[in-house]
Amino acid sequence: MTDSSAPAYEAAPYSLAIDAMGGDHAPDIVLAGLDRAADRHPSARILLVGDEAVLGTLLPRFPKARRICEIRHAPSSISMEMKPTAALRLRDSSLRMAIDAVASGEAGGVVSAGNSGAMLALAKIVLKTLPGITRPAMAAVNPSARGDVVMLDLGANIACDARNLVEFAVMGEAFAKAVLGLPAPSIGLLNVGAEELKGDERLRVAAEILRNSALASQFHGFVEGHDITAGTTDVVVTDGFSGNIALKTGEGALKLVSLLLQRVFRTSLLTRIGYLLVRPGLERMKEWIDPRRYNGAVFVGLNGIVVKSHGGADAEGFAAAVDVAMDAVTHQINEKIRDRLAQVEMLMASAPEGEVAASSSAA
Amino acid sequence: MTDSSAPAYEAAPYSLAIDAMGGDHAPDIVLAGLDRAADRHPSARILLVGDEAVLGTLLPRFPKARRICEIRHAPSSISMEMKPTAALRLRDSSLRMAIDAVASGEAGGVVSAGNSGAMLALAKIVLKTLPGITRPAMAAVNPSARGDVVMLDLGANIACDARNLVEFAVMGEAFAKAVLGLPAPSIGLLNVGAEELKGDERLRVAAEILRNSALASQFHGFVEGHDITAGTTDVVVTDGFSGNIALKTGEGALKLVSLLLQRVFRTSLLTRIGYLLVRPGLERMKEWIDPRRYNGAVFVGLNGIVVKSHGGADAEGFAAAVDVAMDAVTHQINEKIRDRLAQVEMLMASAPEGEVAASSSAA
C-alpha cells in the first residue's frame, strides 16, 4: 500500500489493470485489443482481471497479449445494465478488483469497456479525487482541422461552477501534455460567444481566474462550438451537459455527411466509378476521423488513471484506449495536474467566494 | 392600431416590414433577396424601411422586388457593432421603424440581417412576449437524415428552467406546423441521455409536464446530440447555451468534413477525375445542407413574427429568411402557440411551484 498523498503509479508493479470482462464483446475483444497494444508497449505489464477459467483458455490464442499479461481471478462481473449502487456492493467483480489494484498501488491505471456509470462510481469511491480537485471529469481526444483536441467534461458532471471549470482547464492541460505530447497546450472555454447574448457568470469568473493564473499565456479565452473542429485551441473546457451534447452532435453531423456521401456515390454508374477513384483518399479520411482511433475517455482528477473504452469497441478501438492509459501513466498526468493546481489554487482561494462557488449558471 | 391581445398580423396591410439597412451587404443584398422572394410570394406586400434616397435609386434595378415593395424613410440605421442599449435609444432607425410597423399592426412580421442583439432587445421591448410566454426563444430549421428539424432555443436564453423548456416545446411545435407544414410534429428534449449520468431536474420536470399535456402523444421524451442530425424528432428543445453550442458544433463538423473532402479530391490526377464524376451528386448534397437554405432564425414568442437573417447572407440566403417569415405569418404561428399554450398552461400551474420555477440546472 502506498501513502495516499503519493501518486500510486510511480513505482507500480503493473502498468495497467484491465477489466477483462467489461464490454459488449468481452473478454475476446479485450484480449485481441491487448494483443495489438502489446506491439506498441512491449515492456508494459498488464494485470488481467476476470474469470480465470475463461481467460486461461482464451489467452494462449493471443500470444503477444499473453507475454505482457498476468491473470487475476475475479469471481463476478458487472453487467452493462447494472445500476451503480448495485455495482458498488459487488466487491469481487472484475471491474472492482481492477480498480482496487490501482488503489493499492499495484497498477498505475485501469481500463474497462464495461458499464461507465459503475466505473465512475467505483473509481470515485475507491480511488478518490486528487487533492485540490473538487470533481473528476471525463476527457477525450477529438479530431479537428488543426490536429487533435482534448475536450472535457464530456458528461461526468451535469452542472459545474467556475471552480470546476478552472479545475477542468488544469486537468485538460495536463491531459494534452501527457497524451498529445504538447509542451504548452492552448486552452479555450466553450461559450455562446456572440456579444449580444446574455453572458454566463460562472464562465466569466472562470475566465478571469485563468487570465490571472499560471495558465494565462496558454489561455485563449472563450471559444464557440465551431472552434472545436476548427482546432482553435488544443483544449476545450465546458460543463458535462454541453460537452456531452457537443460531442454527440459533432458525431451525428459526421454520420449525416457519411450517409449523404454514400447516397451520392451510389447515384449512377459514373458516380460509382468516381467513388473507386477517390476511395483510397476517402479511406484515409475515414481513418483520420475514425471513432476507434479516438476511443478511450479518461476520468481525470482521480488518484490513478481511469480509462473508459466504448462498450462496443473492437480490438483496434480497445487498443487505442490502452494507448491513452499508457500515455497518461507514463507521462504522469497526475503529477502535471498536481503541479499546475498548486499554482492556480491560490487564485481560486483569493477570488470572491460567492462568485467562484456560484452554482451552475446565471438565472 | 390593433387590440394588443389580438395577433397583429391577421389583417395587416403589409405582410412584412423589412429592415433594408441591416446586414453586412445592405441594402443591395436585401433588395436582391426580395427580388427572388417576389417570385415565390407574388401577392406579398412589403414595407421596405431605410434611407429613402438610397433605396429610391436602388429599387428600380430590382423590378420584381419593386412590384411588391413600398419604401418608408428611416433617417438612421443600427450598425453591427452598436450595443443593444444604444440601439434602444435610436427611435428612427430602420430596424426600430420596421419593428414599430409590426407593433402598430401595419405589418405581420419583420425581417432583418442586422445586429441580432439590438433586434432581440428592440423586439422584446416594442412587441412584448405573447400572453403566457415567459421568454422568447430563437428557433431555426436544420437538416437531418430524415428531413428538416426545428431546434430551439439557439441562444436567446443562456439559462432556462422547466417552464421555459415547456414553452419552447409549445413554440417549437407551432413553428414546425407553420414553417415545415407538419400536422403533428414530434418533440424531443435534448439531454445527455445515458442512464449513468447525473440527471437534470429541470429536464425531468419539463418532461413530466409534457408527458401529461395535450402534447403527450407527440412528445418523444429525451433525445441526445446525435438525434438532431438523425432526425429522431421534428422538434428539438433545449436551453440557449446548449442549443447554441450544438448548432455551431454541428456546423463546425460539416465544415471539417468539407475541408477533408477537398484534400481527398486534390490528392492526385485520379482523384481529380473521380471528383469530376461525382461532382453533380456532391453539388446536390452541398445544396441540401447549404446554410443559405436554412437561413432565417425566428425569435418566437413575441407579438409578431421576428426573423433574423445571417448578417453575411447573400441574396438567396436573405430570400430564405423572407420565406420563413412569410410561412410564419401566413400559417399563423402565433395563433398555434396561443391555442396550444392554453392547453398546456393549466398543467404548469398545477405542477409543484418550486420545481417548475427552479432555476437553470440541478447543482
XYZ file of C-alpha atoms in Angstrom:
726
model
C 0.000 0.000 0.000
C 1.291 3.468 -0.838
C 0.921 6.692 1.040
C -2.362 8.213 -0.129
C -0.743 11.539 -0.973
C 1.817 9.918 -3.278
C 0.793 9.033 -6.838
C 0.111 5.307 -6.858
C 1.503 4.757 -10.345
C 5.052 5.888 -9.744
C 6.511 2.524 -8.970
C 3.560 0.246 -9.669
C 4.473 -3.345 -10.500
C 1.778 -3.377 -13.205
C 1.453 -0.567 -15.749
C -2.281 -1.207 -16.016
C -5.043 -3.353 -14.588
C -7.536 -4.400 -17.261
C -11.146 -5.344 -16.622
C -11.231 -8.354 -18.953
C -14.975 -8.923 -18.525
C -16.346 -5.446 -19.321
C -17.894 -4.518 -22.670
C -20.262 -5.893 -25.294
C -17.712 -8.326 -26.719
C -15.642 -9.182 -23.640
C -13.402 -10.934 -22.987
C -12.458 -11.815 -26.628
C -12.158 -8.252 -27.889
C -10.268 -7.189 -24.766
C -7.615 -9.840 -25.370
C -7.478 -9.115 -29.107
C -7.007 -5.429 -28.240
C -4.227 -6.221 -25.786
C -2.566 -8.351 -28.462
C -2.351 -5.240 -30.649
C -1.358 -2.984 -27.748
C 1.495 -5.366 -26.858
C 3.209 -4.426 -30.127
C 3.150 -0.759 -29.153
C 4.008 -1.268 -25.473
C 6.300 -4.312 -25.352
C 7.558 -3.510 -21.862
C 4.106 -2.966 -20.346
C 2.987 -5.239 -17.527
C -0.746 -5.914 -17.527
C -2.854 -7.310 -14.701
C -5.736 -9.032 -16.474
C -8.685 -9.268 -14.089
C -11.578 -11.640 -14.782
C -12.829 -15.205 -14.852
C -9.674 -17.327 -14.545
C -11.087 -20.372 -16.323
C -12.295 -18.389 -19.313
C -9.192 -16.220 -19.561
C -6.851 -19.183 -19.081
C -8.383 -20.895 -22.108
C -8.535 -17.762 -24.222
C -5.207 -16.053 -23.552
C -2.985 -18.657 -25.318
C -4.724 -17.691 -28.559
C -3.244 -14.193 -28.220
C 0.499 -14.861 -27.849
C 1.554 -11.202 -27.786
C -1.013 -10.314 -25.129
C -0.006 -13.412 -23.192
C 3.567 -12.192 -22.980
C 2.601 -8.979 -21.110
C -0.441 -10.210 -19.148
C -0.892 -11.911 -15.804
C -4.343 -13.233 -14.911
C -6.043 -12.448 -11.596
C -9.258 -14.257 -10.849
C -12.393 -12.221 -10.213
C -15.416 -14.349 -9.325
C -18.056 -11.937 -10.628
C -18.536 -9.208 -13.216
C -20.725 -6.158 -13.681
C -23.279 -6.236 -16.498
C -23.861 -3.235 -18.752
C -27.325 -2.770 -17.232
C -26.357 -2.972 -13.549
C -27.103 0.176 -11.511
C -24.037 1.864 -9.970
C -25.474 1.290 -6.483
C -25.608 -2.474 -7.103
C -22.124 -2.413 -8.638
C -20.760 -0.750 -5.514
C -21.938 -3.654 -3.380
C -20.185 -6.247 -5.548
C -16.700 -6.354 -4.081
C -15.339 -9.234 -6.165
C -16.244 -8.017 -9.654
C -13.524 -7.803 -12.292
C -14.016 -4.024 -12.549
C -13.843 -3.514 -8.800
C -10.762 -5.696 -8.393
C -9.027 -3.898 -11.269
C -9.741 -0.516 -9.644
C -8.625 -1.931 -6.268
C -5.281 -2.799 -7.874
C -4.825 0.882 -8.724
C -5.839 1.987 -5.233
C -3.331 -0.392 -3.644
C -0.546 0.883 -5.879
C -0.206 -2.405 -7.754
C -1.200 -0.795 -11.058
C -0.790 2.706 -12.471
C -4.181 2.749 -14.134
C -7.245 0.786 -15.152
C -9.035 0.270 -18.481
C -12.546 -1.088 -18.878
C -15.053 -1.285 -21.738
C -17.801 -2.051 -19.209
C -20.592 -0.127 -17.510
C -19.494 3.533 -17.359
C -21.819 4.583 -14.542
C -20.485 1.766 -12.366
C -16.924 2.613 -13.361
C -17.252 6.289 -12.438
C -18.988 5.493 -9.141
C -16.429 2.835 -8.167
C -13.457 4.948 -9.249
C -14.678 7.951 -7.250
C -15.242 5.919 -4.101
C -12.231 3.609 -4.277
C -9.609 5.970 -5.718
C -10.968 9.318 -4.517
C -10.274 12.647 -6.174
C -6.791 14.149 -6.293
C -6.033 16.626 -3.512
C -7.462 20.006 -4.583
C -9.782 18.575 -7.236
C -13.479 19.003 -6.447
C -14.866 16.717 -9.132
C -13.333 14.341 -11.675
C -14.215 14.990 -15.310
C -14.458 12.865 -18.433
C -11.891 13.889 -21.032
C -11.226 12.601 -24.539
C -9.411 13.484 -27.726
C -11.328 14.594 -30.811
C -10.268 15.301 -34.405
C -10.016 18.859 -35.697
C -8.759 20.606 -38.828
C -5.570 21.535 -36.960
C -4.856 18.290 -35.110
C -6.178 16.563 -32.030
C -8.195 18.479 -29.450
C -8.819 17.493 -25.819
C -12.374 18.148 -24.661
C -13.740 17.929 -21.121
C -16.111 17.455 -19.305
C -17.975 15.033 -21.565
C -20.712 14.119 -19.138
C -19.413 13.263 -15.684
C -20.891 16.479 -14.211
C -24.141 17.949 -15.486
C -23.827 21.281 -13.680
C -20.483 22.923 -12.994
C -19.419 26.102 -11.234
C -16.477 28.385 -12.016
C -14.126 26.442 -9.763
C -14.946 23.153 -11.504
C -14.270 24.759 -14.878
C -10.870 26.079 -13.737
C -10.012 22.605 -12.438
C -11.082 21.130 -15.789
C -8.722 23.580 -17.529
C -5.867 22.417 -15.296
C -6.691 18.758 -15.936
C -7.199 19.309 -19.663
C -3.806 20.991 -19.962
C -2.141 18.063 -18.159
C -4.028 15.640 -20.443
C -2.873 17.441 -23.597
C 0.709 17.431 -22.354
C 0.684 13.758 -21.331
C -1.401 12.207 -24.100
C -0.877 14.569 -27.054
C 2.693 15.447 -26.080
C 2.153 19.202 -26.468
C 4.627 21.359 -24.498
C 2.247 24.293 -23.886
C -1.312 23.445 -24.979
C -3.693 26.358 -25.574
C -6.975 26.354 -23.651
C -10.430 27.646 -24.597
C -13.599 27.982 -22.521
C -16.686 26.947 -24.504
C -19.287 29.725 -24.654
C -22.024 31.027 -26.930
C -19.613 33.772 -27.808
C -21.798 36.305 -29.527
C -21.747 39.638 -27.721
C -25.447 40.218 -27.748
C -26.275 37.105 -25.790
C -26.646 37.091 -22.079
C -23.390 36.021 -20.550
C -22.837 33.303 -18.049
C -21.386 34.361 -14.711
C -19.561 31.113 -13.976
C -17.800 31.320 -17.339
C -16.766 34.928 -16.802
C -15.405 34.134 -13.337
C -13.536 31.062 -14.600
C -12.057 33.113 -17.448
C -10.998 35.830 -15.027
C -9.203 33.296 -12.802
C -7.455 31.652 -15.748
C -6.426 35.015 -17.188
C -4.602 35.791 -13.938
C -3.193 32.329 -13.360
C -0.035 30.457 -14.268
C -2.020 29.292 -17.326
C -2.544 32.895 -18.539
C -0.213 32.653 -21.537
C -1.951 29.464 -22.722
C -5.495 30.676 -22.072
C -7.123 31.746 -25.324
C -10.401 32.941 -23.795
C -13.872 31.907 -24.958
C -14.374 29.619 -27.923
C -17.586 28.594 -29.704
C -18.949 25.278 -30.928
C -17.347 25.528 -34.351
C -13.938 26.132 -32.769
C -13.850 22.518 -31.530
C -13.476 21.023 -35.014
C -11.567 24.073 -36.277
C -8.913 23.276 -33.665
C -8.752 26.877 -32.442
C -7.369 25.630 -29.109
C -5.743 22.347 -28.033
C -8.067 22.035 -25.038
C -11.779 22.886 -24.884
C -13.274 23.230 -21.394
C -17.004 23.039 -20.689
C -19.561 21.560 -18.295
C -20.629 17.939 -18.723
C -24.028 18.814 -20.156
C -22.816 21.000 -23.035
C -19.747 18.823 -23.516
C -21.785 15.674 -23.935
C -24.187 17.387 -26.322
C -21.359 18.949 -28.362
C -19.575 15.590 -28.632
C -22.661 13.712 -29.783
C -23.862 16.494 -32.091
C -20.464 16.531 -33.804
C -20.543 12.738 -34.175
C -24.085 12.976 -35.522
C -23.118 15.572 -38.111
C -20.251 13.367 -39.327
C -22.648 10.436 -39.575
C -25.083 12.544 -41.609
C -22.389 13.509 -44.108
C -21.222 9.926 -44.393
C -24.807 8.873 -45.165
C -25.179 11.610 -47.767
C -21.854 10.698 -49.384
C -22.945 7.094 -49.703
C -26.092 8.256 -51.487
C -24.043 10.472 -53.810
C -21.659 7.681 -54.773
C -24.478 5.215 -55.449
C -26.394 7.511 -57.795
C -25.171 6.103 -61.116
C -22.517 4.033 -62.841
C -20.394 7.171 -63.294
C -20.519 8.086 -59.610
C -19.600 4.501 -58.736
C -16.538 4.766 -60.958
C -15.777 8.148 -59.397
C -16.014 6.522 -55.995
C -13.466 3.858 -56.965
C -11.029 6.588 -57.992
C -11.307 8.576 -54.783
C -11.710 5.586 -52.475
C -8.112 5.437 -51.207
C -8.357 9.086 -50.142
C -11.770 8.546 -48.573
C -10.423 5.567 -46.661
C -7.590 7.702 -45.295
C -10.064 10.408 -44.366
C -12.345 7.867 -42.699
C -9.388 6.507 -40.800
C -8.428 10.001 -39.761
C -11.782 10.738 -38.141
C -12.334 7.086 -37.156
C -14.019 6.955 -33.737
C -11.881 3.871 -32.974
C -8.774 5.986 -33.206
C -10.304 8.327 -30.617
C -11.562 5.601 -28.311
C -10.618 5.884 -24.649
C -12.106 8.575 -22.434
C -10.237 9.339 -19.245
C -11.894 10.110 -15.909
C -9.322 12.708 -14.898
C -8.841 14.038 -11.395
C -8.670 10.722 -9.542
C -5.776 9.089 -7.661
C -4.894 6.828 -10.563
C -5.569 6.660 -14.291
C -9.079 5.506 -15.191
C -9.849 4.927 -18.863
C -13.231 4.001 -20.284
C -13.388 2.289 -23.654
C -16.619 2.304 -25.675
C -18.634 -0.777 -24.760
C -18.900 -1.770 -28.410
C -15.258 -1.070 -29.302
C -13.462 -3.582 -31.497
C -9.874 -4.776 -30.937
C -8.377 -1.700 -32.587
C -10.589 0.581 -30.512
C -9.710 -1.191 -27.277
C -6.008 -0.970 -28.149
C -6.431 2.803 -28.615
C -7.925 3.051 -25.119
C -4.911 1.121 -23.777
C -2.649 3.606 -25.608
C -4.357 6.527 -23.885
C -3.973 4.855 -20.486
C -0.310 4.016 -21.125
C 0.407 7.606 -22.184
C -1.359 9.005 -19.136
C 0.553 6.662 -16.807
C 3.951 7.024 -18.494
C 3.767 10.784 -18.842
C 2.468 11.196 -15.313
C -0.650 13.181 -15.983
C -1.492 13.339 -12.280
C 1.893 14.841 -11.421
C 1.232 17.506 -14.025
C -2.213 18.212 -12.585
C -0.793 18.461 -9.081
C 1.961 20.894 -10.072
C -0.360 23.134 -12.035
C -3.068 23.058 -9.424
C -0.665 24.315 -6.792
C -0.084 27.395 -8.966
C -3.746 28.017 -9.763
C -5.181 27.086 -6.371
C -4.053 30.297 -4.726
C -6.004 32.354 -7.237
C -9.169 30.415 -6.683
C -8.821 30.953 -2.959
C -8.336 34.688 -3.467
C -11.322 35.049 -5.817
C -14.582 36.247 -4.241
C -16.119 33.236 -2.518
C -19.666 33.753 -3.777
C -18.668 34.006 -7.391
C -16.344 31.062 -7.537
C -18.684 28.876 -5.573
C -21.734 30.056 -7.539
C -23.851 27.165 -8.708
C -24.212 26.190 -12.386
C -25.301 29.248 -14.312
C -26.723 32.737 -14.066
C -30.514 32.616 -13.940
C -53.740 50.172 -34.159
C -54.939 46.744 -33.139
C -56.041 45.471 -29.794
C -52.902 44.251 -28.037
C -54.406 40.840 -27.300
C -55.239 40.217 -30.980
C -52.495 38.966 -33.286
C -51.260 41.978 -35.244
C -50.748 40.077 -38.479
C -54.309 38.986 -39.056
C -55.350 41.882 -41.223
C -52.049 43.710 -41.603
C -51.804 45.893 -44.726
C -48.190 44.743 -45.187
C -47.200 41.081 -44.987
C -43.725 42.048 -43.764
C -41.659 45.071 -42.823
C -38.050 44.698 -43.983
C -35.070 46.448 -42.410
C -33.371 47.407 -45.664
C -30.240 48.755 -43.956
C -29.296 45.788 -41.745
C -26.533 43.301 -42.606
C -23.008 43.212 -43.973
C -24.106 43.842 -47.565
C -27.202 46.018 -47.074
C -29.131 47.382 -48.787
C -28.056 45.713 -52.090
C -28.348 42.123 -50.905
C -31.645 42.850 -49.169
C -33.167 44.099 -52.410
C -31.653 41.270 -54.445
C -33.108 38.825 -51.900
C -36.528 40.446 -52.125
C -36.311 40.199 -55.907
C -36.033 36.422 -55.557
C -38.644 36.246 -52.823
C -41.106 38.158 -55.027
C -41.215 35.158 -57.384
C -42.272 32.888 -54.537
C -44.667 35.342 -52.887
C -46.165 37.408 -55.705
C -49.044 38.661 -53.580
C -46.866 39.747 -50.645
C -46.879 43.411 -49.677
C -43.527 44.573 -48.302
C -42.788 47.715 -46.307
C -39.165 48.493 -47.094
C -37.706 50.607 -44.293
C -34.469 52.551 -44.797
C -32.734 55.512 -46.397
C -35.234 56.795 -48.948
C -32.629 58.365 -51.252
C -30.522 55.214 -51.393
C -33.457 52.853 -51.757
C -35.188 55.043 -54.324
C -32.128 54.837 -56.569
C -31.523 51.139 -55.995
C -35.025 49.645 -56.105
C -35.649 50.238 -59.852
C -32.786 47.839 -60.529
C -34.837 45.051 -58.943
C -38.110 45.149 -60.861
C -39.695 42.149 -59.162
C -38.898 43.488 -55.694
C -40.146 46.906 -56.765
C -43.553 45.441 -57.609
C -44.169 44.237 -54.049
C -42.265 46.911 -52.063
C -43.157 50.305 -50.716
C -40.371 52.474 -49.284
C -40.633 54.142 -45.866
C -37.898 56.550 -44.943
C -35.839 55.871 -41.804
C -33.284 58.602 -41.065
C -30.815 56.370 -39.195
C -29.651 52.784 -39.021
C -28.082 50.473 -36.451
C -24.528 49.285 -37.089
C -23.474 45.693 -36.464
C -21.298 46.838 -33.557
C -23.851 49.034 -31.759
C -24.718 47.927 -28.218
C -28.384 46.993 -27.682
C -28.696 49.793 -25.092
C -27.640 52.377 -27.688
C -29.922 50.821 -30.305
C -32.856 51.158 -27.920
C -32.347 54.929 -27.729
C -32.393 55.331 -31.518
C -36.079 55.733 -32.304
C -35.746 56.482 -36.011
C -33.530 53.591 -37.099
C -34.648 51.368 -39.960
C -34.761 48.347 -37.617
C -36.798 50.177 -34.983
C -39.249 51.581 -37.504
C -39.690 48.156 -39.102
C -40.452 46.614 -35.705
C -42.765 49.545 -34.896
C -44.729 48.690 -38.043
C -45.357 45.223 -36.602
C -46.341 46.630 -33.212
C -48.841 49.015 -34.805
C -50.406 46.205 -36.802
C -49.242 47.581 -40.151
C -47.085 44.521 -40.841
C -47.397 40.864 -39.854
C -43.682 40.415 -39.276
C -40.211 41.849 -39.647
C -37.004 40.571 -41.258
C -33.529 41.993 -40.646
C -29.986 40.860 -41.403
C -28.679 43.434 -38.921
C -27.436 43.444 -35.345
C -29.083 40.480 -33.581
C -28.595 41.770 -30.038
C -30.290 45.040 -30.961
C -33.028 43.154 -32.784
C -33.824 40.892 -29.840
C -33.761 43.792 -27.370
C -35.979 46.019 -29.543
C -38.397 43.213 -30.396
C -38.810 42.269 -26.734
C -39.456 45.851 -25.649
C -41.564 47.033 -28.575
C -43.561 43.874 -29.335
C -43.524 42.198 -25.906
C -43.935 38.484 -25.312
C -47.137 36.641 -26.155
C -49.544 36.259 -23.230
C -48.414 33.225 -21.207
C -44.897 33.123 -22.665
C -42.154 33.911 -20.147
C -39.288 34.315 -22.605
C -38.987 34.386 -26.387
C -36.624 31.844 -27.928
C -34.556 31.685 -31.091
C -35.710 28.875 -33.391
C -34.393 27.672 -36.718
C -34.597 24.762 -39.121
C -31.668 22.368 -39.536
C -31.023 19.477 -41.926
C -31.239 15.869 -40.739
C -31.132 12.419 -42.292
C -34.938 12.266 -42.061
C -35.861 15.785 -43.149
C -35.894 19.213 -41.576
C -35.713 19.608 -37.805
C -36.727 22.664 -35.755
C -34.315 23.455 -32.936
C -34.784 25.985 -30.136
C -33.520 27.867 -28.128
C -30.415 28.699 -30.146
C -29.048 31.342 -27.817
C -31.661 33.868 -26.733
C -31.634 32.490 -23.163
C -28.482 31.140 -21.540
C -30.183 29.562 -18.539
C -33.670 28.110 -18.696
C -35.992 26.496 -16.173
C -38.555 23.730 -16.708
C -41.302 26.214 -17.531
C -39.189 27.875 -20.234
C -38.473 24.477 -21.772
C -42.162 23.556 -21.858
C -42.912 26.903 -23.507
C -40.153 26.226 -26.047
C -41.792 22.863 -26.810
C -45.108 24.625 -27.434
C -43.451 27.242 -29.651
C -41.355 24.649 -31.478
C -44.434 22.593 -32.275
C -46.206 25.661 -33.661
C -43.086 26.520 -35.688
C -42.874 23.020 -37.180
C -46.574 23.159 -38.097
C -46.394 26.635 -39.625
C -42.999 26.561 -41.350
C -42.478 22.839 -42.082
C -46.175 22.133 -42.604
C -46.183 19.053 -40.365
C -49.620 18.126 -38.975
C -48.370 16.609 -35.687
C -44.624 17.225 -35.203
C -42.799 15.004 -32.720
C -40.883 16.727 -29.921
C -37.675 15.734 -28.116
C -35.981 17.279 -25.083
C -32.194 17.414 -25.510
C -30.361 15.605 -22.708
C -27.147 13.699 -22.087
C -29.300 10.620 -22.154
C -27.036 7.976 -20.729
C -28.515 6.418 -17.606
C -25.405 6.554 -15.523
C -25.064 10.321 -15.742
C -26.484 12.620 -13.169
C -29.852 13.820 -14.308
C -31.039 17.360 -14.601
C -34.058 18.296 -12.518
C -35.424 20.966 -14.838
C -35.394 18.470 -17.732
C -37.165 15.798 -15.713
C -39.839 18.276 -14.610
C -40.320 19.607 -18.155
C -40.608 16.028 -19.472
C -43.145 15.181 -16.791
C -45.304 18.187 -17.715
C -45.129 17.392 -21.434
C -45.927 13.725 -20.841
C -49.165 14.751 -19.150
C -50.062 17.568 -21.508
C -52.028 17.947 -24.724
C -48.669 17.370 -26.438
C -48.261 13.925 -24.818
C -48.812 11.905 -27.995
C -46.198 13.982 -29.854
C -43.663 14.043 -27.029
C -40.898 11.534 -27.712
C -39.003 12.086 -24.449
C -35.290 12.777 -24.161
C -33.040 12.888 -27.204
C -29.245 13.173 -27.441
C -26.901 15.272 -29.585
C -26.704 12.737 -32.407
C -30.504 12.631 -32.634
C -30.541 16.175 -34.042
C -28.946 15.186 -37.363
C -30.535 11.718 -37.244
C -33.917 13.453 -37.289
C -35.269 11.343 -34.432
C -37.824 14.083 -33.686
C -39.161 17.006 -35.732
C -38.523 19.450 -32.885
C -35.541 19.512 -30.510
C -35.973 21.598 -27.354
C -33.047 22.804 -25.237
C -31.725 25.845 -23.368
C -29.959 28.604 -25.312
C -26.497 27.641 -24.106
C -26.571 24.004 -25.222
C -28.618 24.871 -28.296
C -26.108 27.452 -29.477
C -23.214 25.083 -28.844
C -24.949 22.156 -30.573
C -25.780 24.316 -33.601
C -22.247 25.632 -34.005
C -20.599 22.266 -33.257
C -22.720 20.627 -35.953
C -21.816 23.376 -38.433
C -18.158 23.002 -37.476
C -18.215 19.249 -38.039
C -19.727 19.730 -41.510
C -17.028 22.284 -42.300
C -14.322 19.840 -41.170
C -15.623 17.117 -43.476
C -15.866 19.538 -46.370
C -12.234 20.525 -45.788
C -11.132 16.881 -45.626
C -13.067 16.036 -48.788
C -11.334 18.841 -50.665
C -7.987 17.408 -49.587
C -9.024 13.919 -50.713
C -10.122 15.090 -54.144
C -6.946 17.079 -54.709
C -4.570 14.218 -53.916
C -3.791 13.091 -57.467
C -4.902 13.182 -61.078
C -7.055 10.100 -60.490
C -8.858 11.640 -57.532
C -9.440 14.791 -59.584
C -11.072 12.703 -62.285
C -13.056 10.893 -59.610
C -14.200 14.254 -58.299
C -15.452 15.297 -61.735
C -17.543 12.124 -61.915
C -19.190 12.566 -58.525
C -19.408 16.375 -58.648
C -23.091 16.631 -59.638
C -24.038 14.479 -56.658
C -21.756 16.435 -54.354
C -23.315 19.682 -55.540
C -26.781 18.347 -54.746
C -25.560 17.230 -51.338
C -23.953 20.616 -50.705
C -27.163 22.311 -51.717
C -29.103 20.054 -49.420
C -27.114 21.015 -46.338
C -26.459 24.572 -47.616
C -26.632 27.026 -44.702
C -28.295 29.524 -47.070
C -31.233 27.183 -47.435
C -31.552 27.183 -43.648
C -31.092 30.910 -43.180
C -33.698 32.728 -41.104
C -33.943 32.232 -37.363
C -37.202 33.235 -35.727
C -37.477 34.911 -32.332
C -40.625 33.039 -31.350
C -42.940 34.022 -28.516
C -43.385 37.700 -29.404
C -46.481 39.617 -30.556
C -45.466 39.481 -34.198
C -43.105 37.497 -36.374
C -39.441 38.467 -35.965
C -36.939 36.833 -38.317
C -33.186 37.287 -38.158
C -31.156 36.629 -41.300
C -27.412 35.954 -41.047
C -25.572 39.248 -41.351
C -23.414 37.874 -44.151
C -26.247 36.172 -46.055
C -26.326 36.530 -49.839
C -29.475 37.192 -51.892
C -30.531 33.520 -51.828
C -29.991 33.375 -48.064
C -31.990 36.547 -47.456
C -34.800 35.213 -49.660
C -34.880 32.061 -47.489
C -35.294 34.224 -44.383
C -38.186 36.022 -46.109
C -39.710 32.586 -46.873
C -39.561 31.636 -43.188
C -41.205 34.926 -42.204
C -43.925 34.559 -44.838
C -44.663 30.988 -43.725
C -44.832 32.034 -40.083
C -47.172 34.941 -40.912
C -49.376 33.057 -43.385
C -49.719 29.938 -41.264
C -50.335 31.957 -38.129
C -47.681 30.535 -35.884
C -48.746 32.783 -33.002
C -52.333 31.543 -33.176
C -50.982 27.995 -32.934
C -48.818 28.907 -29.935
C -51.740 30.559 -28.220
C -54.082 27.600 -28.704
C -51.538 25.071 -27.513
C -50.431 27.169 -24.585
C -53.968 27.348 -23.281
C -53.986 23.536 -23.114
C -50.552 23.205 -21.522
C -50.760 26.224 -19.200
C -53.069 24.507 -16.739
C -50.539 21.732 -16.219
C -47.720 24.123 -15.499
C -49.912 25.866 -12.942
C -50.729 22.569 -11.258
C -47.101 21.398 -11.154
C -45.213 21.938 -7.882
C -44.180 25.595 -7.843
C -40.617 25.051 -6.688
C -39.814 22.512 -9.343
C -41.231 24.333 -12.302
C -39.743 27.607 -11.207
C -36.386 26.019 -10.339
C -33.528 27.937 -11.852
C -31.315 26.561 -14.624
C -29.989 23.206 -13.505
C -29.504 20.867 -10.574
C -26.253 21.664 -8.793
